């Protein structure tokens, strides 16, 4: 599957998060062969978990699938630019590629406010692809927040 197809899967997960009252963010982790080994969606509201971000949920599932925390060769596809916590988890887990949709000007840590994943002081820097199906990701978020105001 290509990045856009994987992003569509992440968008479906994001929509299911919104159904539970969570901010609609979805994530998919694929291994080097393109096999999905982890999926996630925001679960902060549902699980009362401050770390219940889609990326963290997907990375945990991928690590469990692999039987270890190192996710070299894997790609994380997420509908929204990761925050500092999630960008740190991308670096810590050694994900090789990060693909995201919408930029997050309020909390983004992959270029918007900070650029944690490309900080040369860190021991790992994944390849970053941004803006994949950004309009669809942005619309999902905009519609969610419009209905919650």
mmCIF file of N, CA and C in Angstrom:
data_model
loop_
_atom_site.group_PDB
_atom_site.id
_atom_site.type_symbol
_atom_site.label_atom_id
_atom_site.label_comp_id
_atom_site.label_asym_id
_atom_site.label_seq_id
_atom_site.Cartn_x
_atom_site.Cartn_y
_atom_site.Cartn_z
ATOM 1 N N UNK A 1 0.841 -1.185 0.000
ATOM 2 C CA UNK A 1 0.000 0.000 0.000
ATOM 3 C C UNK A 1 0.882 1.243 0.000
ATOM 4 N N UNK A 2 0.395 2.278 -0.652
ATOM 5 C CA UNK A 2 1.151 3.534 -0.651
ATOM 6 C C UNK A 2 0.708 4.415 0.522
ATOM 7 N N UNK A 3 1.393 5.552 0.674
ATOM 8 C CA UNK A 3 1.121 6.426 1.817
ATOM 9 C C UNK A 3 -0.322 6.909 1.850
ATOM 10 N N UNK A 4 -0.881 7.243 0.698
ATOM 11 C CA UNK A 4 -2.266 7.734 0.657
ATOM 12 C C UNK A 4 -3.253 6.647 1.081
ATOM 13 N N UNK A 5 -3.016 5.413 0.662
ATOM 14 C CA UNK A 5 -3.903 4.319 1.059
ATOM 15 C C UNK A 5 -3.822 4.065 2.562
ATOM 16 N N UNK A 6 -2.620 4.134 3.095
ATOM 17 C CA UNK A 6 -2.461 3.966 4.539
ATOM 18 C C UNK A 6 -3.102 5.120 5.297
ATOM 19 N N UNK A 7 -2.993 6.326 4.740
ATOM 20 C CA UNK A 7 -3.618 7.483 5.385
ATOM 21 C C UNK A 7 -5.136 7.323 5.400
ATOM 22 N N UNK A 8 -5.698 6.734 4.376
ATOM 23 C CA UNK A 8 -7.155 6.504 4.368
ATOM 24 C C UNK A 8 -7.549 5.561 5.508
ATOM 25 N N UNK A 9 -6.727 4.569 5.778
ATOM 26 C CA UNK A 9 -6.987 3.683 6.922
ATOM 27 C C UNK A 9 -6.915 4.481 8.223
ATOM 28 N N UNK A 10 -5.919 5.345 8.328
ATOM 29 C CA UNK A 10 -5.776 6.176 9.529
ATOM 30 C C UNK A 10 -6.967 7.122 9.672
ATOM 31 N N UNK A 11 -7.461 7.651 8.568
ATOM 32 C CA UNK A 11 -8.632 8.534 8.622
ATOM 33 C C UNK A 11 -9.870 7.780 9.107
ATOM 34 N N UNK A 12 -10.018 6.524 8.700
ATOM 35 C CA UNK A 12 -11.136 5.711 9.187
ATOM 36 C C UNK A 12 -11.032 5.516 10.707
ATOM 37 N N UNK A 13 -9.823 5.274 11.191
ATOM 38 C CA UNK A 13 -9.615 5.139 12.633
ATOM 39 C C UNK A 13 -9.921 6.449 13.350
ATOM 40 N N UNK A 14 -9.520 7.561 12.746
ATOM 41 C CA UNK A 14 -9.780 8.874 13.337
ATOM 42 C C UNK A 14 -11.281 9.113 13.471
ATOM 43 N N UNK A 15 -12.024 8.757 12.450
ATOM 44 C CA UNK A 15 -13.479 8.940 12.495
ATOM 45 C C UNK A 15 -14.092 8.130 13.632
ATOM 46 N N UNK A 16 -13.569 6.938 13.889
ATOM 47 C CA UNK A 16 -14.105 6.123 14.985
ATOM 48 C C UNK A 16 -13.778 6.739 16.342
ATOM 49 N N UNK A 17 -12.656 7.445 16.441
ATOM 50 C CA UNK A 17 -12.329 8.142 17.694
ATOM 51 C C UNK A 17 -13.354 9.235 17.962
ATOM 52 N N UNK A 18 -13.718 9.957 16.922
ATOM 53 C CA UNK A 18 -14.707 11.032 17.062
ATOM 54 C C UNK A 18 -16.042 10.481 17.546
ATOM 55 N N UNK A 19 -16.386 9.279 17.103
ATOM 56 C CA UNK A 19 -17.636 8.649 17.538
ATOM 57 C C UNK A 19 -17.669 8.445 19.047
ATOM 58 N N UNK A 20 -16.493 8.300 19.657
ATOM 59 C CA UNK A 20 -16.385 8.120 21.115
ATOM 60 C C UNK A 20 -16.135 9.435 21.841
ATOM 61 N N UNK A 21 -16.166 10.549 21.117
ATOM 62 C CA UNK A 21 -15.947 11.848 21.738
ATOM 63 C C UNK A 21 -14.494 12.261 21.835
ATOM 64 N N UNK A 22 -13.600 11.486 21.247
ATOM 65 C CA UNK A 22 -12.186 11.825 21.235
ATOM 66 C C UNK A 22 -11.850 12.640 19.994
ATOM 67 N N UNK A 23 -10.809 13.455 20.098
ATOM 68 C CA UNK A 23 -10.331 14.216 18.946
ATOM 69 C C UNK A 23 -9.984 13.211 17.846
ATOM 70 N N UNK A 24 -10.475 13.425 16.630
ATOM 71 C CA UNK A 24 -10.309 12.440 15.555
ATOM 72 C C UNK A 24 -8.896 12.398 14.976
ATOM 73 N N UNK A 25 -8.077 11.564 15.582
ATOM 74 C CA UNK A 25 -6.728 11.304 15.089
ATOM 75 C C UNK A 25 -6.570 9.795 15.011
ATOM 76 N N UNK A 26 -6.047 9.327 13.884
ATOM 77 C CA UNK A 26 -5.814 7.900 13.693
ATOM 78 C C UNK A 26 -4.397 7.652 13.222
ATOM 79 N N UNK A 27 -3.890 6.452 13.491
ATOM 80 C CA UNK A 27 -2.516 6.099 13.130
ATOM 81 C C UNK A 27 -2.412 4.628 12.736
ATOM 82 N N UNK A 28 -1.481 4.371 11.823
ATOM 83 C CA UNK A 28 -1.210 3.019 11.344
ATOM 84 C C UNK A 28 0.299 2.838 11.299
ATOM 85 N N UNK A 29 0.786 1.682 11.742
ATOM 86 C CA UNK A 29 2.203 1.337 11.620
ATOM 87 C C UNK A 29 2.302 0.153 10.675
ATOM 88 N N UNK A 30 3.192 0.275 9.683
ATOM 89 C CA UNK A 30 3.461 -0.827 8.769
ATOM 90 C C UNK A 30 4.935 -1.196 8.861
ATOM 91 N N UNK A 31 5.212 -2.490 8.655
ATOM 92 C CA UNK A 31 6.605 -2.929 8.663
ATOM 93 C C UNK A 31 7.224 -2.691 7.293
ATOM 94 N N UNK A 32 8.462 -3.110 7.119
ATOM 95 C CA UNK A 32 9.189 -2.860 5.869
ATOM 96 C C UNK A 32 8.534 -3.527 4.664
ATOM 97 N N UNK A 33 7.733 -4.562 4.908
ATOM 98 C CA UNK A 33 7.026 -5.246 3.821
ATOM 99 C C UNK A 33 5.656 -4.644 3.541
ATOM 100 N N UNK A 34 5.283 -3.613 4.286
ATOM 101 C CA UNK A 34 3.988 -2.970 4.095
ATOM 102 C C UNK A 34 2.846 -3.637 4.834
ATOM 103 N N UNK A 35 3.172 -4.535 5.735
ATOM 104 C CA UNK A 35 2.148 -5.235 6.531
ATOM 105 C C UNK A 35 1.788 -4.373 7.737
ATOM 106 N N UNK A 36 0.506 -4.161 7.947
ATOM 107 C CA UNK A 36 0.050 -3.388 9.101
ATOM 108 C C UNK A 36 0.311 -4.201 10.365
ATOM 109 N N UNK A 37 1.099 -3.611 11.282
ATOM 110 C CA UNK A 37 1.420 -4.309 12.539
ATOM 111 C C UNK A 37 0.910 -3.537 13.759
ATOM 112 N N UNK A 38 0.317 -2.366 13.522
ATOM 113 C CA UNK A 38 -0.236 -1.601 14.632
ATOM 114 C C UNK A 38 -1.207 -0.553 14.130
ATOM 115 N N UNK A 39 -2.277 -0.365 14.870
ATOM 116 C CA UNK A 39 -3.235 0.692 14.555
ATOM 117 C C UNK A 39 -3.606 1.393 15.860
ATOM 118 N N UNK A 40 -4.024 2.632 15.728
ATOM 119 C CA UNK A 40 -4.448 3.363 16.916
ATOM 120 C C UNK A 40 -5.315 4.540 16.568
ATOM 121 N N UNK A 41 -6.023 4.987 17.553
ATOM 122 C CA UNK A 41 -6.842 6.192 17.456
ATOM 123 C C UNK A 41 -6.815 6.839 18.823
ATOM 124 N N UNK A 42 -7.128 8.095 18.876
ATOM 125 C CA UNK A 42 -7.146 8.758 20.176
ATOM 126 C C UNK A 42 -8.130 8.057 21.100
ATOM 127 N N UNK A 43 -7.683 7.839 22.345
ATOM 128 C CA UNK A 43 -8.519 7.174 23.350
ATOM 129 C C UNK A 43 -8.463 7.906 24.685
ATOM 130 N N UNK A 44 -8.044 9.159 24.664
ATOM 131 C CA UNK A 44 -7.903 9.900 25.924
ATOM 132 C C UNK A 44 -9.219 10.003 26.667
ATOM 133 N N UNK A 45 -10.273 10.367 25.987
ATOM 134 C CA UNK A 45 -11.586 10.509 26.634
ATOM 135 C C UNK A 45 -12.149 9.142 27.017
ATOM 136 N N UNK A 46 -12.116 8.226 26.075
ATOM 137 C CA UNK A 46 -12.696 6.901 26.308
ATOM 138 C C UNK A 46 -12.039 6.186 27.478
ATOM 139 N N UNK A 47 -10.697 6.269 27.548
ATOM 140 C CA UNK A 47 -9.949 5.513 28.555
ATOM 141 C C UNK A 47 -9.468 6.371 29.722
ATOM 142 N N UNK A 48 -9.783 7.664 29.708
ATOM 143 C CA UNK A 48 -9.277 8.597 30.728
ATOM 144 C C UNK A 48 -7.759 8.466 30.849
ATOM 145 N N UNK A 49 -7.099 8.456 29.697
ATOM 146 C CA UNK A 49 -5.659 8.220 29.617
ATOM 147 C C UNK A 49 -4.982 9.399 28.926
ATOM 148 N N UNK A 50 -4.196 10.189 29.650
ATOM 149 C CA UNK A 50 -3.550 11.334 29.026
ATOM 150 C C UNK A 50 -2.560 10.943 27.930
ATOM 151 N N UNK A 51 -2.072 9.716 27.949
ATOM 152 C CA UNK A 51 -1.154 9.248 26.909
ATOM 153 C C UNK A 51 -1.886 8.492 25.801
ATOM 154 N N UNK A 52 -3.201 8.543 25.798
ATOM 155 C CA UNK A 52 -3.996 7.819 24.814
ATOM 156 C C UNK A 52 -4.050 8.505 23.457
ATOM 157 N N UNK A 53 -2.892 8.863 22.936
ATOM 158 C CA UNK A 53 -2.817 9.455 21.595
ATOM 159 C C UNK A 53 -2.721 8.330 20.571
ATOM 160 N N UNK A 54 -3.253 8.572 19.396
ATOM 161 C CA UNK A 54 -3.292 7.554 18.345
ATOM 162 C C UNK A 54 -1.918 6.957 18.071
ATOM 163 N N UNK A 55 -0.894 7.816 18.025
ATOM 164 C CA UNK A 55 0.456 7.347 17.728
ATOM 165 C C UNK A 55 0.962 6.384 18.805
ATOM 166 N N UNK A 56 0.746 6.733 20.066
ATOM 167 C CA UNK A 56 1.205 5.894 21.178
ATOM 168 C C UNK A 56 0.496 4.548 21.135
ATOM 169 N N UNK A 57 -0.809 4.570 20.913
ATOM 170 C CA UNK A 57 -1.585 3.326 20.841
ATOM 171 C C UNK A 57 -1.057 2.445 19.705
ATOM 172 N N UNK A 58 -0.824 3.037 18.536
ATOM 173 C CA UNK A 58 -0.348 2.268 17.378
ATOM 174 C C UNK A 58 1.074 1.752 17.585
ATOM 175 N N UNK A 59 1.949 2.575 18.161
ATOM 176 C CA UNK A 59 3.326 2.147 18.406
ATOM 177 C C UNK A 59 3.370 1.007 19.421
ATOM 178 N N UNK A 60 2.538 1.077 20.457
ATOM 179 C CA UNK A 60 2.488 -0.006 21.447
ATOM 180 C C UNK A 60 2.043 -1.312 20.806
ATOM 181 N N UNK A 61 1.028 -1.220 19.952
ATOM 182 C CA UNK A 61 0.527 -2.421 19.284
ATOM 183 C C UNK A 61 1.597 -2.997 18.346
ATOM 184 N N UNK A 62 2.293 -2.125 17.630
ATOM 185 C CA UNK A 62 3.350 -2.582 16.717
ATOM 186 C C UNK A 62 4.492 -3.235 17.483
ATOM 187 N N UNK A 63 4.888 -2.643 18.607
ATOM 188 C CA UNK A 63 5.961 -3.221 19.421
ATOM 189 C C UNK A 63 5.546 -4.589 19.963
ATOM 190 N N UNK A 64 4.295 -4.709 20.387
ATOM 191 C CA UNK A 64 3.798 -5.999 20.874
ATOM 192 C C UNK A 64 3.815 -7.036 19.747
ATOM 193 N N UNK A 65 3.423 -6.617 18.548
ATOM 194 C CA UNK A 65 3.425 -7.516 17.401
ATOM 195 C C UNK A 65 4.836 -7.993 17.091
ATOM 196 N N UNK A 66 5.789 -7.095 17.174
ATOM 197 C CA UNK A 66 7.192 -7.413 16.884
ATOM 198 C C UNK A 66 7.893 -8.114 18.041
ATOM 199 N N UNK A 67 7.358 -7.979 19.227
ATOM 200 C CA UNK A 67 8.005 -8.565 20.390
ATOM 201 C C UNK A 67 9.192 -7.758 20.884
ATOM 202 N N UNK A 68 9.205 -6.483 20.578
ATOM 203 C CA UNK A 68 10.279 -5.606 21.025
ATOM 204 C C UNK A 68 9.975 -4.169 20.681
ATOM 205 N N UNK A 69 10.639 -3.250 21.363
ATOM 206 C CA UNK A 69 10.323 -1.833 21.215
ATOM 207 C C UNK A 69 10.960 -1.173 19.995
ATOM 208 N N UNK A 70 11.979 -1.782 19.418
ATOM 209 C CA UNK A 70 12.656 -1.182 18.260
ATOM 210 C C UNK A 70 11.832 -1.417 16.998
ATOM 211 N N UNK A 71 11.432 -0.322 16.357
ATOM 212 C CA UNK A 71 10.581 -0.415 15.172
ATOM 213 C C UNK A 71 11.324 0.041 13.916
ATOM 214 N N UNK A 72 12.620 -0.309 13.837
ATOM 215 C CA UNK A 72 13.401 0.015 12.641
ATOM 216 C C UNK A 72 12.758 -0.624 11.421
ATOM 217 N N UNK A 73 12.768 0.104 10.319
ATOM 218 C CA UNK A 73 12.161 -0.386 9.092
ATOM 219 C C UNK A 73 10.671 -0.126 9.007
ATOM 220 N N UNK A 74 10.077 0.384 10.061
ATOM 221 C CA UNK A 74 8.628 0.625 10.092
ATOM 222 C C UNK A 74 8.294 2.064 9.725
ATOM 223 N N UNK A 75 7.073 2.244 9.261
ATOM 224 C CA UNK A 75 6.528 3.555 8.936
ATOM 225 C C UNK A 75 5.302 3.796 9.809
ATOM 226 N N UNK A 76 5.255 4.975 10.416
ATOM 227 C CA UNK A 76 4.072 5.412 11.165
ATOM 228 C C UNK A 76 3.344 6.425 10.307
ATOM 229 N N UNK A 77 2.080 6.164 10.040
ATOM 230 C CA UNK A 77 1.227 7.068 9.273
ATOM 231 C C UNK A 77 0.169 7.595 10.227
ATOM 232 N N UNK A 78 0.073 8.927 10.356
ATOM 233 C CA UNK A 78 -0.859 9.525 11.313
ATOM 234 C C UNK A 78 -1.534 10.728 10.675
ATOM 235 N N UNK A 79 -2.786 10.946 11.023
ATOM 236 C CA UNK A 79 -3.577 11.987 10.373
ATOM 237 C C UNK A 79 -3.187 13.401 10.779
ATOM 238 N N UNK A 80 -2.549 13.559 11.941
ATOM 239 C CA UNK A 80 -2.189 14.877 12.459
ATOM 240 C C UNK A 80 -0.724 14.886 12.873
ATOM 241 N N UNK A 81 -0.056 15.982 12.625
ATOM 242 C CA UNK A 81 1.339 16.147 13.039
ATOM 243 C C UNK A 81 1.486 15.804 14.517
ATOM 244 N N UNK A 82 2.427 14.936 14.849
ATOM 245 C CA UNK A 82 2.602 14.531 16.244
ATOM 246 C C UNK A 82 2.986 15.677 17.183
ATOM 247 N N UNK A 83 2.513 15.563 18.419
ATOM 248 C CA UNK A 83 2.875 16.492 19.493
ATOM 249 C C UNK A 83 4.260 16.117 20.020
ATOM 250 N N UNK A 84 4.737 16.815 21.028
ATOM 251 C CA UNK A 84 6.072 16.516 21.560
ATOM 252 C C UNK A 84 6.153 15.105 22.146
ATOM 253 N N UNK A 85 5.112 14.672 22.856
ATOM 254 C CA UNK A 85 5.134 13.325 23.427
ATOM 255 C C UNK A 85 5.239 12.278 22.326
ATOM 256 N N UNK A 86 4.426 12.430 21.308
ATOM 257 C CA UNK A 86 4.386 11.433 20.245
ATOM 258 C C UNK A 86 5.623 11.503 19.357
ATOM 259 N N UNK A 87 6.115 12.699 19.099
ATOM 260 C CA UNK A 87 7.347 12.833 18.324
ATOM 261 C C UNK A 87 8.499 12.183 19.082
ATOM 262 N N UNK A 88 8.525 12.351 20.402
ATOM 263 C CA UNK A 88 9.537 11.685 21.215
ATOM 264 C C UNK A 88 9.422 10.184 21.137
ATOM 265 N N UNK A 89 8.214 9.669 21.118
ATOM 266 C CA UNK A 89 8.004 8.226 21.008
ATOM 267 C C UNK A 89 8.458 7.701 19.646
ATOM 268 N N UNK A 90 8.271 8.493 18.604
ATOM 269 C CA UNK A 90 8.746 8.112 17.268
ATOM 270 C C UNK A 90 10.261 7.958 17.291
ATOM 271 N N UNK A 91 10.935 8.923 17.875
ATOM 272 C CA UNK A 91 12.400 8.865 17.974
ATOM 273 C C UNK A 91 12.821 7.683 18.849
ATOM 274 N N UNK A 92 12.212 7.545 20.010
ATOM 275 C CA UNK A 92 12.594 6.497 20.958
ATOM 276 C C UNK A 92 12.379 5.093 20.403
ATOM 277 N N UNK A 93 11.354 4.931 19.574
ATOM 278 C CA UNK A 93 11.044 3.604 19.032
ATOM 279 C C UNK A 93 11.812 3.290 17.755
ATOM 280 N N UNK A 94 12.577 4.252 17.270
ATOM 281 C CA UNK A 94 13.416 4.078 16.079
ATOM 282 C C UNK A 94 12.615 3.851 14.796
ATOM 283 N N UNK A 95 11.394 4.414 14.733
ATOM 284 C CA UNK A 95 10.600 4.340 13.505
ATOM 285 C C UNK A 95 11.429 4.943 12.371
ATOM 286 N N UNK A 96 11.427 4.298 11.206
ATOM 287 C CA UNK A 96 12.247 4.767 10.083
ATOM 288 C C UNK A 96 11.597 5.890 9.288
ATOM 289 N N UNK A 97 10.272 5.840 9.163
ATOM 290 C CA UNK A 97 9.548 6.868 8.400
ATOM 291 C C UNK A 97 8.340 7.328 9.189
ATOM 292 N N UNK A 98 8.082 8.625 9.098
ATOM 293 C CA UNK A 98 6.890 9.228 9.691
ATOM 294 C C UNK A 98 6.152 9.949 8.581
ATOM 295 N N UNK A 99 4.894 9.592 8.400
ATOM 296 C CA UNK A 99 4.038 10.217 7.392
ATOM 297 C C UNK A 99 2.864 10.830 8.133
ATOM 298 N N UNK A 100 2.597 12.113 7.905
ATOM 299 C CA UNK A 100 1.423 12.699 8.553
ATOM 300 C C UNK A 100 0.641 13.566 7.584
ATOM 301 N N UNK A 101 -0.622 13.806 7.970
ATOM 302 C CA UNK A 101 -1.533 14.571 7.133
ATOM 303 C C UNK A 101 -1.507 16.048 7.455
ATOM 304 N N UNK A 102 -2.332 16.455 8.405
ATOM 305 C CA UNK A 102 -2.506 17.870 8.742
ATOM 306 C C UNK A 102 -1.401 18.365 9.661
ATOM 307 N N UNK A 103 -0.991 19.603 9.442
ATOM 308 C CA UNK A 103 -0.070 20.252 10.374
ATOM 309 C C UNK A 103 -0.863 20.716 11.587
ATOM 310 N N UNK A 104 -0.201 20.741 12.746
ATOM 311 C CA UNK A 104 -0.822 21.188 13.988
ATOM 312 C C UNK A 104 -0.083 22.430 14.484
ATOM 313 N N UNK A 105 -0.620 23.585 14.145
ATOM 314 C CA UNK A 105 0.050 24.845 14.483
ATOM 315 C C UNK A 105 0.044 25.146 15.969
ATOM 316 N N UNK A 106 -0.798 24.461 16.742
ATOM 317 C CA UNK A 106 -0.872 24.711 18.186
ATOM 318 C C UNK A 106 0.017 23.785 19.002
ATOM 319 N N UNK A 107 0.293 22.590 18.504
ATOM 320 C CA UNK A 107 1.061 21.634 19.308
ATOM 321 C C UNK A 107 2.005 20.757 18.491
ATOM 322 N N UNK A 108 2.171 21.029 17.218
ATOM 323 C CA UNK A 108 2.977 20.175 16.352
ATOM 324 C C UNK A 108 4.461 20.212 16.664
ATOM 325 N N UNK A 109 5.066 19.030 16.720
ATOM 326 C CA UNK A 109 6.491 18.915 17.052
ATOM 327 C C UNK A 109 7.298 18.296 15.912
ATOM 328 N N UNK A 110 6.761 18.427 14.680
ATOM 329 C CA UNK A 110 7.466 17.930 13.505
ATOM 330 C C UNK A 110 7.519 19.045 12.459
ATOM 331 N N UNK A 111 7.746 20.254 12.947
ATOM 332 C CA UNK A 111 7.917 21.379 12.040
ATOM 333 C C UNK A 111 7.093 22.604 12.358
ATOM 334 N N UNK A 112 5.933 22.438 12.985
ATOM 335 C CA UNK A 112 5.074 23.598 13.235
ATOM 336 C C UNK A 112 5.596 24.471 14.375
ATOM 337 N N UNK A 113 5.671 23.926 15.582
ATOM 338 C CA UNK A 113 6.203 24.667 16.730
ATOM 339 C C UNK A 113 7.636 24.260 17.038
ATOM 340 N N UNK A 114 7.882 22.972 16.956
ATOM 341 C CA UNK A 114 9.207 22.400 17.185
ATOM 342 C C UNK A 114 9.481 21.445 16.046
ATOM 343 N N UNK A 115 10.701 20.949 15.976
ATOM 344 C CA UNK A 115 11.026 19.906 15.006
ATOM 345 C C UNK A 115 11.864 18.852 15.702
ATOM 346 N N UNK A 116 11.233 18.194 16.635
ATOM 347 C CA UNK A 116 11.908 17.215 17.485
ATOM 348 C C UNK A 116 12.526 16.069 16.696
ATOM 349 N N UNK A 117 11.814 15.549 15.725
ATOM 350 C CA UNK A 117 12.284 14.347 15.036
ATOM 351 C C UNK A 117 13.497 14.608 14.141
ATOM 352 N N UNK A 118 13.773 15.851 13.829
ATOM 353 C CA UNK A 118 14.945 16.166 12.994
ATOM 354 C C UNK A 118 16.047 16.872 13.785
ATOM 355 N N UNK A 119 15.928 16.882 15.103
ATOM 356 C CA UNK A 119 16.928 17.522 15.949
ATOM 357 C C UNK A 119 18.223 16.713 15.895
ATOM 358 N N UNK A 120 19.275 17.328 15.424
ATOM 359 C CA UNK A 120 20.556 16.636 15.234
ATOM 360 C C UNK A 120 21.193 16.179 16.550
ATOM 361 N N UNK A 121 20.717 16.688 17.666
ATOM 362 C CA UNK A 121 21.263 16.270 18.961
ATOM 363 C C UNK A 121 20.742 14.901 19.384
ATOM 364 N N UNK A 122 19.689 14.441 18.743
ATOM 365 C CA UNK A 122 19.117 13.139 19.092
ATOM 366 C C UNK A 122 19.783 12.030 18.289
ATOM 367 N N UNK A 123 19.679 10.812 18.804
ATOM 368 C CA UNK A 123 20.378 9.683 18.189
ATOM 369 C C UNK A 123 19.644 9.044 17.018
ATOM 370 N N UNK A 124 18.438 9.474 16.731
ATOM 371 C CA UNK A 124 17.670 8.876 15.634
ATOM 372 C C UNK A 124 16.818 9.961 14.978
ATOM 373 N N UNK A 125 16.815 9.977 13.661
ATOM 374 C CA UNK A 125 16.011 10.942 12.914
ATOM 375 C C UNK A 125 15.312 10.216 11.767
ATOM 376 N N UNK A 126 14.006 10.025 11.877
ATOM 377 C CA UNK A 126 13.279 9.333 10.806
ATOM 378 C C UNK A 126 13.100 10.241 9.592
ATOM 379 N N UNK A 127 12.869 9.620 8.462
ATOM 380 C CA UNK A 127 12.441 10.345 7.271
ATOM 381 C C UNK A 127 11.037 10.879 7.553
ATOM 382 N N UNK A 128 10.733 12.085 7.112
ATOM 383 C CA UNK A 128 9.414 12.688 7.349
ATOM 384 C C UNK A 128 8.765 13.041 6.016
ATOM 385 N N UNK A 129 7.511 12.625 5.875
ATOM 386 C CA UNK A 129 6.680 12.996 4.730
ATOM 387 C C UNK A 129 5.441 13.663 5.307
ATOM 388 N N UNK A 130 5.197 14.908 4.922
ATOM 389 C CA UNK A 130 4.060 15.647 5.492
ATOM 390 C C UNK A 130 3.040 16.007 4.420
ATOM 391 N N UNK A 131 1.830 16.293 4.874
ATOM 392 C CA UNK A 131 0.785 16.791 3.993
ATOM 393 C C UNK A 131 0.028 15.743 3.203
ATOM 394 N N UNK A 132 0.170 14.462 3.538
ATOM 395 C CA UNK A 132 -0.536 13.402 2.813
ATOM 396 C C UNK A 132 -2.014 13.435 3.207
ATOM 397 N N UNK A 133 -2.875 13.687 2.241
ATOM 398 C CA UNK A 133 -4.326 13.840 2.458
ATOM 399 C C UNK A 133 -4.604 14.862 3.561
ATOM 400 N N UNK A 134 -3.836 15.927 3.561
ATOM 401 C CA UNK A 134 -3.966 16.966 4.593
ATOM 402 C C UNK A 134 -5.353 17.599 4.605
ATOM 403 N N UNK A 135 -5.924 17.818 3.451
ATOM 404 C CA UNK A 135 -7.251 18.450 3.407
ATOM 405 C C UNK A 135 -8.295 17.585 4.102
ATOM 406 N N UNK A 136 -8.251 16.272 3.867
ATOM 407 C CA UNK A 136 -9.206 15.373 4.501
ATOM 408 C C UNK A 136 -8.995 15.331 6.015
ATOM 409 N N UNK A 137 -7.741 15.284 6.435
ATOM 410 C CA UNK A 137 -7.430 15.261 7.864
ATOM 411 C C UNK A 137 -7.891 16.545 8.534
ATOM 412 N N UNK A 138 -7.613 17.665 7.894
ATOM 413 C CA UNK A 138 -8.008 18.970 8.442
ATOM 414 C C UNK A 138 -9.518 19.093 8.529
ATOM 415 N N UNK A 139 -10.223 18.651 7.503
ATOM 416 C CA UNK A 139 -11.688 18.741 7.496
ATOM 417 C C UNK A 139 -12.291 17.920 8.633
ATOM 418 N N UNK A 140 -11.760 16.744 8.868
ATOM 419 C CA UNK A 140 -12.265 15.894 9.954
ATOM 420 C C UNK A 140 -12.106 16.594 11.302
ATOM 421 N N UNK A 141 -10.952 17.189 11.518
ATOM 422 C CA UNK A 141 -10.702 17.919 12.766
ATOM 423 C C UNK A 141 -11.573 19.164 12.873
ATOM 424 N N UNK A 142 -11.667 19.908 11.799
ATOM 425 C CA UNK A 142 -12.472 21.141 11.799
ATOM 426 C C UNK A 142 -13.932 20.828 12.109
ATOM 427 N N UNK A 143 -14.473 19.793 11.485
ATOM 428 C CA UNK A 143 -15.861 19.415 11.711
ATOM 429 C C UNK A 143 -16.081 18.959 13.159
ATOM 430 N N UNK A 144 -15.130 18.218 13.700
ATOM 431 C CA UNK A 144 -15.234 17.755 15.077
ATOM 432 C C UNK A 144 -15.290 18.942 16.033
ATOM 433 N N UNK A 145 -14.348 19.859 15.893
ATOM 434 C CA UNK A 145 -14.304 20.991 16.825
ATOM 435 C C UNK A 145 -15.469 21.950 16.632
ATOM 436 N N UNK A 146 -15.959 22.073 15.411
ATOM 437 C CA UNK A 146 -17.134 22.927 15.163
ATOM 438 C C UNK A 146 -18.356 22.374 15.885
ATOM 439 N N UNK A 147 -18.456 21.059 15.953
ATOM 440 C CA UNK A 147 -19.622 20.453 16.625
ATOM 441 C C UNK A 147 -19.487 20.437 18.140
ATOM 442 N N UNK A 148 -18.299 20.740 18.653
ATOM 443 C CA UNK A 148 -18.061 20.731 20.097
ATOM 444 C C UNK A 148 -17.930 22.126 20.694
ATOM 445 N N UNK A 149 -18.230 23.132 19.917
ATOM 446 C CA UNK A 149 -18.144 24.514 20.442
ATOM 447 C C UNK A 149 -19.487 25.005 20.890
#
